PDB file of C-alpha atoms in Angstrom:
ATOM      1  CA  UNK A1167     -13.510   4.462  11.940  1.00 50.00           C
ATOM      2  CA  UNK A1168     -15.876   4.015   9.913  1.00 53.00           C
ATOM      3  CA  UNK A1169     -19.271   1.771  10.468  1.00 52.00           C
ATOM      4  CA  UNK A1170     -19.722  -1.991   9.527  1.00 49.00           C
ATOM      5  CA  UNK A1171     -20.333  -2.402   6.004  1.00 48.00           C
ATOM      6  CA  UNK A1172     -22.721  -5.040   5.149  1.00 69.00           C
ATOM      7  CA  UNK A1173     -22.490  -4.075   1.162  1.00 83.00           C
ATOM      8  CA  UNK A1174     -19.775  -4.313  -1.713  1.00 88.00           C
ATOM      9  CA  UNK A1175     -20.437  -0.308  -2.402  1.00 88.00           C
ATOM     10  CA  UNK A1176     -19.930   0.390   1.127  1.00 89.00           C
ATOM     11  CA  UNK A1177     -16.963  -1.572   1.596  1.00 94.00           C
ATOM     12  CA  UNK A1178     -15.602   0.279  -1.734  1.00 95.00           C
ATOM     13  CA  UNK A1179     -16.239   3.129  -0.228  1.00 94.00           C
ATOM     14  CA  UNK A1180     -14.060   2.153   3.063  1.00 96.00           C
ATOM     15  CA  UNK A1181     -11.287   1.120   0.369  1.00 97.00           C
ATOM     16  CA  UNK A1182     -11.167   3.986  -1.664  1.00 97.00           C
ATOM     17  CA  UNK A1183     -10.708   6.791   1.991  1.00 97.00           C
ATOM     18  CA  UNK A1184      -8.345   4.278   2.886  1.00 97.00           C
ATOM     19  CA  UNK A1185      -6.056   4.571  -0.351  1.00 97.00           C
ATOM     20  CA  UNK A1186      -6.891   8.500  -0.274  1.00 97.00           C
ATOM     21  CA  UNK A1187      -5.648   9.141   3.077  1.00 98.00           C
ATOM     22  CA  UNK A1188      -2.097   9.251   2.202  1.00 97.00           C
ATOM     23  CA  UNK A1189      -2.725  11.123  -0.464  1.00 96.00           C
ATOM     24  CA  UNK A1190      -4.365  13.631   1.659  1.00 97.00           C
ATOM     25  CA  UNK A1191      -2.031  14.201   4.302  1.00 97.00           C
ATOM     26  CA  UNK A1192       1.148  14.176   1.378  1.00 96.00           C
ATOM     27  CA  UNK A1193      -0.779  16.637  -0.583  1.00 95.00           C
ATOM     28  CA  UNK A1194      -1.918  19.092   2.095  1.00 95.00           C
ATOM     29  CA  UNK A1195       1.735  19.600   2.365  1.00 92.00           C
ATOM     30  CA  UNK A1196       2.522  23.836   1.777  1.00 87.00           C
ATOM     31  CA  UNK A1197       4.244  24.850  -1.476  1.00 85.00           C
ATOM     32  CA  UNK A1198       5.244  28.128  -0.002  1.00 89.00           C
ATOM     33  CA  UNK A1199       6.973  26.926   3.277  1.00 92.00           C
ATOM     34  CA  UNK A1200       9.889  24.446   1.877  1.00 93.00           C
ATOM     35  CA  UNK A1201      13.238  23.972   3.622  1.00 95.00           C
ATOM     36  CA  UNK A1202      16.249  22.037   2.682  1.00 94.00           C
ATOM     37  CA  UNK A1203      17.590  19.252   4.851  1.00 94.00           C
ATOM     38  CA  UNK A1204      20.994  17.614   3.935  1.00 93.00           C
ATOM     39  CA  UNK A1205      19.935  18.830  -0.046  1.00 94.00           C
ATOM     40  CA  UNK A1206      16.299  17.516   0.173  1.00 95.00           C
ATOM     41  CA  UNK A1207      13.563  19.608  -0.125  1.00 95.00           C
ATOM     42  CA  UNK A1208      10.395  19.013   3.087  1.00 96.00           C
ATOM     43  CA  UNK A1209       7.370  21.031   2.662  1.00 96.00           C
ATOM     44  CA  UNK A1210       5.525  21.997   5.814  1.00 97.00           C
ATOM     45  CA  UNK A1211       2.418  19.761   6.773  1.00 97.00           C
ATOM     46  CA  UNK A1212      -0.513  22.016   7.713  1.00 97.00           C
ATOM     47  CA  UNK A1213      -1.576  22.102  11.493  1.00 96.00           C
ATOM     48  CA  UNK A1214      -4.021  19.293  10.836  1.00 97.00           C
ATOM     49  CA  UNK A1215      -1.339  17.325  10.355  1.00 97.00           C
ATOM     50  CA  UNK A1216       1.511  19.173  12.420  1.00 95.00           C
ATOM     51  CA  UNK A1217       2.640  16.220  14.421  1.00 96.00           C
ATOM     52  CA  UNK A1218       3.867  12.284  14.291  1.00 97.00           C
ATOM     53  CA  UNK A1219       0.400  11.560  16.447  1.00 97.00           C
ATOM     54  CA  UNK A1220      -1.644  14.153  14.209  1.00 98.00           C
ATOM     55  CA  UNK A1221      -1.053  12.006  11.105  1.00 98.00           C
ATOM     56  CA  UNK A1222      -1.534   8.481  12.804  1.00 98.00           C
ATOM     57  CA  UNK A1223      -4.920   9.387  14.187  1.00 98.00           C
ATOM     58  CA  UNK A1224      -5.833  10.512  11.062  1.00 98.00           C
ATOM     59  CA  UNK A1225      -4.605   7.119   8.885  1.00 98.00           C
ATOM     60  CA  UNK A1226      -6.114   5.252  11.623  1.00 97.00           C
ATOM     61  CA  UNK A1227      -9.361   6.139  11.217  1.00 96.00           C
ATOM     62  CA  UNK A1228      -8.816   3.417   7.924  1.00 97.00           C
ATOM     63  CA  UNK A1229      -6.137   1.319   8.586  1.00 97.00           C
ATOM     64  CA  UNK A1230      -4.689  -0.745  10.975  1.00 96.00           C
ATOM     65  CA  UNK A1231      -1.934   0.345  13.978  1.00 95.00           C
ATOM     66  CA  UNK A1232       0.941  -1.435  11.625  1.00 95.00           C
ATOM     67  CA  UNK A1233      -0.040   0.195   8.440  1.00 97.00           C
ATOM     68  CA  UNK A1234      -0.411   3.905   9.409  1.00 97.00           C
ATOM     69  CA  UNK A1235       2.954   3.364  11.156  1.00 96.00           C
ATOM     70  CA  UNK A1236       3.859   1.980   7.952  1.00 96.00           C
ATOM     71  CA  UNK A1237       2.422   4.785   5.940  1.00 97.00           C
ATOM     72  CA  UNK A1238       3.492   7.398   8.043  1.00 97.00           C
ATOM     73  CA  UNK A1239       7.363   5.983   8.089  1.00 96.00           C
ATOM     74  CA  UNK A1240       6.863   6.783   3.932  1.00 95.00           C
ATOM     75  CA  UNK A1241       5.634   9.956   4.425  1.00 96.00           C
ATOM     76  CA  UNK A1242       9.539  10.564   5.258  1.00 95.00           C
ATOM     77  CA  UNK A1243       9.272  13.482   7.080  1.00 96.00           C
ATOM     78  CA  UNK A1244      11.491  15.976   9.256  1.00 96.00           C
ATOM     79  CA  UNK A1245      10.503  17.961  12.748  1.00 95.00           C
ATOM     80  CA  UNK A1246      11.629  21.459  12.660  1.00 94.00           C
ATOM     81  CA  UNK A1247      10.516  23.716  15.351  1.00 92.00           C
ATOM     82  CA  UNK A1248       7.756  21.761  16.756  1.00 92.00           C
ATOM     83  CA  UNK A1249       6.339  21.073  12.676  1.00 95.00           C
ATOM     84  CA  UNK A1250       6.088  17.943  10.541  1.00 97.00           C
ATOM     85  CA  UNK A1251       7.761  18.464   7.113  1.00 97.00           C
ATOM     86  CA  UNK A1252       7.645  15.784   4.255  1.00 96.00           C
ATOM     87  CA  UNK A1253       9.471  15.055   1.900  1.00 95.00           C
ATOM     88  CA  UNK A1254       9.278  16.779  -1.934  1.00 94.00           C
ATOM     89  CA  UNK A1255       9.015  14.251  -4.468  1.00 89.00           C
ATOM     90  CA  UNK A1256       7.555  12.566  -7.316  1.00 88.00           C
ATOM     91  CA  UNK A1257       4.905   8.837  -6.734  1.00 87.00           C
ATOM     92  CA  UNK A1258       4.491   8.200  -9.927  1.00 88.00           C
ATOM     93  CA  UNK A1259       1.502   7.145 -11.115  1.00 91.00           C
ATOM     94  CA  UNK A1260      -0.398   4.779  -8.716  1.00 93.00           C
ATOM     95  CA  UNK A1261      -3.757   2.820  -8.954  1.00 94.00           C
ATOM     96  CA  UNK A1262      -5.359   3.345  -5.829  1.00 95.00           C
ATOM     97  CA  UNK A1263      -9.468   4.277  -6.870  1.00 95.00           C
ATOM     98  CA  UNK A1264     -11.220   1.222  -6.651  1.00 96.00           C
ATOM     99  CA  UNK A1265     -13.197   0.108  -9.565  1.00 95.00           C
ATOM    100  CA  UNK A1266     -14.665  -2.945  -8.632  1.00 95.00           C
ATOM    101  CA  UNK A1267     -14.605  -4.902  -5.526  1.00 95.00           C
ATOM    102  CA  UNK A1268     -14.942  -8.182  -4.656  1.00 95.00           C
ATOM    103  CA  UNK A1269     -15.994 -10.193  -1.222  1.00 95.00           C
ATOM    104  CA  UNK A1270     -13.661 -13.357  -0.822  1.00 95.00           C
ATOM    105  CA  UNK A1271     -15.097 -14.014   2.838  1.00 94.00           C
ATOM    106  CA  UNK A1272     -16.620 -13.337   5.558  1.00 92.00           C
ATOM    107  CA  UNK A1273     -16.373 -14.306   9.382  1.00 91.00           C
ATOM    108  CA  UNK A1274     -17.962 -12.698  12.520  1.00 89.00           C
ATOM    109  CA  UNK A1275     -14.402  -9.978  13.125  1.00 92.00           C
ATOM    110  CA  UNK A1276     -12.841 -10.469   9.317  1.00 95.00           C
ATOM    111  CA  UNK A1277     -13.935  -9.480   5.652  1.00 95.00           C
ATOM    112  CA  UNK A1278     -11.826 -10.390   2.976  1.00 97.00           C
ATOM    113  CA  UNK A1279     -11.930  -8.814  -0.147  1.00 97.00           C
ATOM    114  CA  UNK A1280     -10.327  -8.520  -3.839  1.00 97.00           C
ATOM    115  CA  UNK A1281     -10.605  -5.154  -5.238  1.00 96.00           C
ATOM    116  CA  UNK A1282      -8.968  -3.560  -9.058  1.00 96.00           C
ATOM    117  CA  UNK A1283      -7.652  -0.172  -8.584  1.00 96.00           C
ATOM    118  CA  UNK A1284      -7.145   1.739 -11.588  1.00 95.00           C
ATOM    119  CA  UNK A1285      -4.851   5.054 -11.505  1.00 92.00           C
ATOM    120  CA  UNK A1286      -8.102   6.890 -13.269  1.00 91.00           C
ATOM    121  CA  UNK A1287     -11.479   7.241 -11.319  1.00 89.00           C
ATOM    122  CA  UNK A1288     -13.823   6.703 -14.216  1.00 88.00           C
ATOM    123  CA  UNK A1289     -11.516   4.203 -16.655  1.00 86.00           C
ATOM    124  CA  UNK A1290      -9.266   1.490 -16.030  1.00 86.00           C
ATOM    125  CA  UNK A1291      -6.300   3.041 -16.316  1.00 83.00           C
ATOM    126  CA  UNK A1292      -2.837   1.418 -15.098  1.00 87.00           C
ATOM    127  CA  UNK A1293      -4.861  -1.188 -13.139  1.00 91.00           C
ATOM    128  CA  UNK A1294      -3.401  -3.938 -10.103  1.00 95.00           C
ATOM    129  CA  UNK A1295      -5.018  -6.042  -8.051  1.00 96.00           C
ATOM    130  CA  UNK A1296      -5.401  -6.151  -4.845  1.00 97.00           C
ATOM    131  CA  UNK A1297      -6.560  -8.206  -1.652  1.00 97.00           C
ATOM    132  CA  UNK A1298      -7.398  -6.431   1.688  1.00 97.00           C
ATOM    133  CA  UNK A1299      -8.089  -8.009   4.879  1.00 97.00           C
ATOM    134  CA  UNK A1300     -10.642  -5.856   6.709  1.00 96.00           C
ATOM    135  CA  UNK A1301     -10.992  -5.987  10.505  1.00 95.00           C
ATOM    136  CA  UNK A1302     -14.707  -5.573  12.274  1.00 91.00           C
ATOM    137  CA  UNK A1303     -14.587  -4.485  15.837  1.00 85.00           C
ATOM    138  CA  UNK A1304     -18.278  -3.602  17.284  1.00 81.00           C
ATOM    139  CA  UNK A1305     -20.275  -1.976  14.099  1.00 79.00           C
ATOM    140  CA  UNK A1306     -16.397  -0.051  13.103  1.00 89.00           C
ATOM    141  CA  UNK A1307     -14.182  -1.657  10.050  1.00 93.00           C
ATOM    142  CA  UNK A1308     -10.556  -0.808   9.905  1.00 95.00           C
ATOM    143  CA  UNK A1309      -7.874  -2.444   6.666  1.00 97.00           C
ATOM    144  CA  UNK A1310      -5.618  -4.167   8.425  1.00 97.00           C
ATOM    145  CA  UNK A1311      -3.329  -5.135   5.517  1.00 96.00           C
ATOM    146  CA  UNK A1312      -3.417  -5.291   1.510  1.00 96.00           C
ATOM    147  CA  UNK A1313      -0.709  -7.246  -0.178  1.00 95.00           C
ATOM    148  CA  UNK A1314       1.697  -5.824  -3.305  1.00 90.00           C
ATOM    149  CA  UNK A1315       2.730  -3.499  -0.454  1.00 90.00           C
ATOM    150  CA  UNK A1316       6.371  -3.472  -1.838  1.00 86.00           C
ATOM    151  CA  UNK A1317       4.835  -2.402  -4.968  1.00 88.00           C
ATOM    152  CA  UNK A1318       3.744   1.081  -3.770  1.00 92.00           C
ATOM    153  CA  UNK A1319       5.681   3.617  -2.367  1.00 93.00           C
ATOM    154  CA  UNK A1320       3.086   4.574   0.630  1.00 94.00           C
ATOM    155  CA  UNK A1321       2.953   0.911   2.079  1.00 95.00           C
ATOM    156  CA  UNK A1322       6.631  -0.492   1.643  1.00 93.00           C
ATOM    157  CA  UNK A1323       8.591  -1.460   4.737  1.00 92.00           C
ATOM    158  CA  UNK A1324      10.464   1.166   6.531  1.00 88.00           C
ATOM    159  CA  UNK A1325      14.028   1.365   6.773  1.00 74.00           C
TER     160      UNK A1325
END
């Protein structure tokens, strides 16, 4: 987790590893070990990320307990032989590189904060949006939710 931020370039910085980590887990995903389950195609997830509690650690390190459950559920993945798969497929494009940030408020375990993604790291590209609600514990932040969750394939609710 990492450290308190006290700055708007820090806390952009705890935004932008947060929206990444999805990203990194989905696209560390083999293109040479693929297998089909009921006509969809998994790719095997590297060792790193080899099981359920593999992948949680690692989105908890950003987010909150509900949201990597949340984000791992959209991962869709399959368990063969003691391996995570996920699913092949297609996001779309999706702002998640923050741009500029915004501090709505502040309290002693609580940071609020407006941020515009943009699908493009050095344009504004496809941007949205977005409020987070950052938990401190100690000198460690976590996000504990954004909102237009239902908007983005790696947040919206399970089935």
């Amino acid at each position: 987790m990492p450290k308190t931020a006290q700055t708007p370039n820090e806390l952009k910085a705890l935004i932008a590893a947060a929206e990444r980590a999805w990203f990194n887990v989905y696209d560390s995903a083999s293109d040479r070990r693929i297998i089909v389950v009921d006509g969809t195609e998994y790719k095997l997830l590297p060792l790193r990320f080899s099981t359920k509690a593999k992948v949680i650690a690692y989105f908890r390190q950003y987010w909150g307990s509900a949201m990597s459950n949340r984000m791992f559920c959209n991962l869709q993945t399959v368990t063969r032989k003691n391996r995570l798969y996920a699913i092949v497929g297609d996001t779309g494009i999706i702002p998640f590189i923050p741009r500029r940030i915004r501090v709505d408020s502040r309290t002693a375990s609580r940071i609020r904060v407006t941020a515009v993604l943009s699908a493009e790291e050095h344009y504004d590209t496809e941007t949205e949006r977005v409020r987070y609600l950052i938990g401190k514990s100690g000198s460690k932040l976590r996000v504990l939710n954004r909102d237009k969750k239902n908007t983005d394939p790696r947040y919206q609710a399970c089935r």
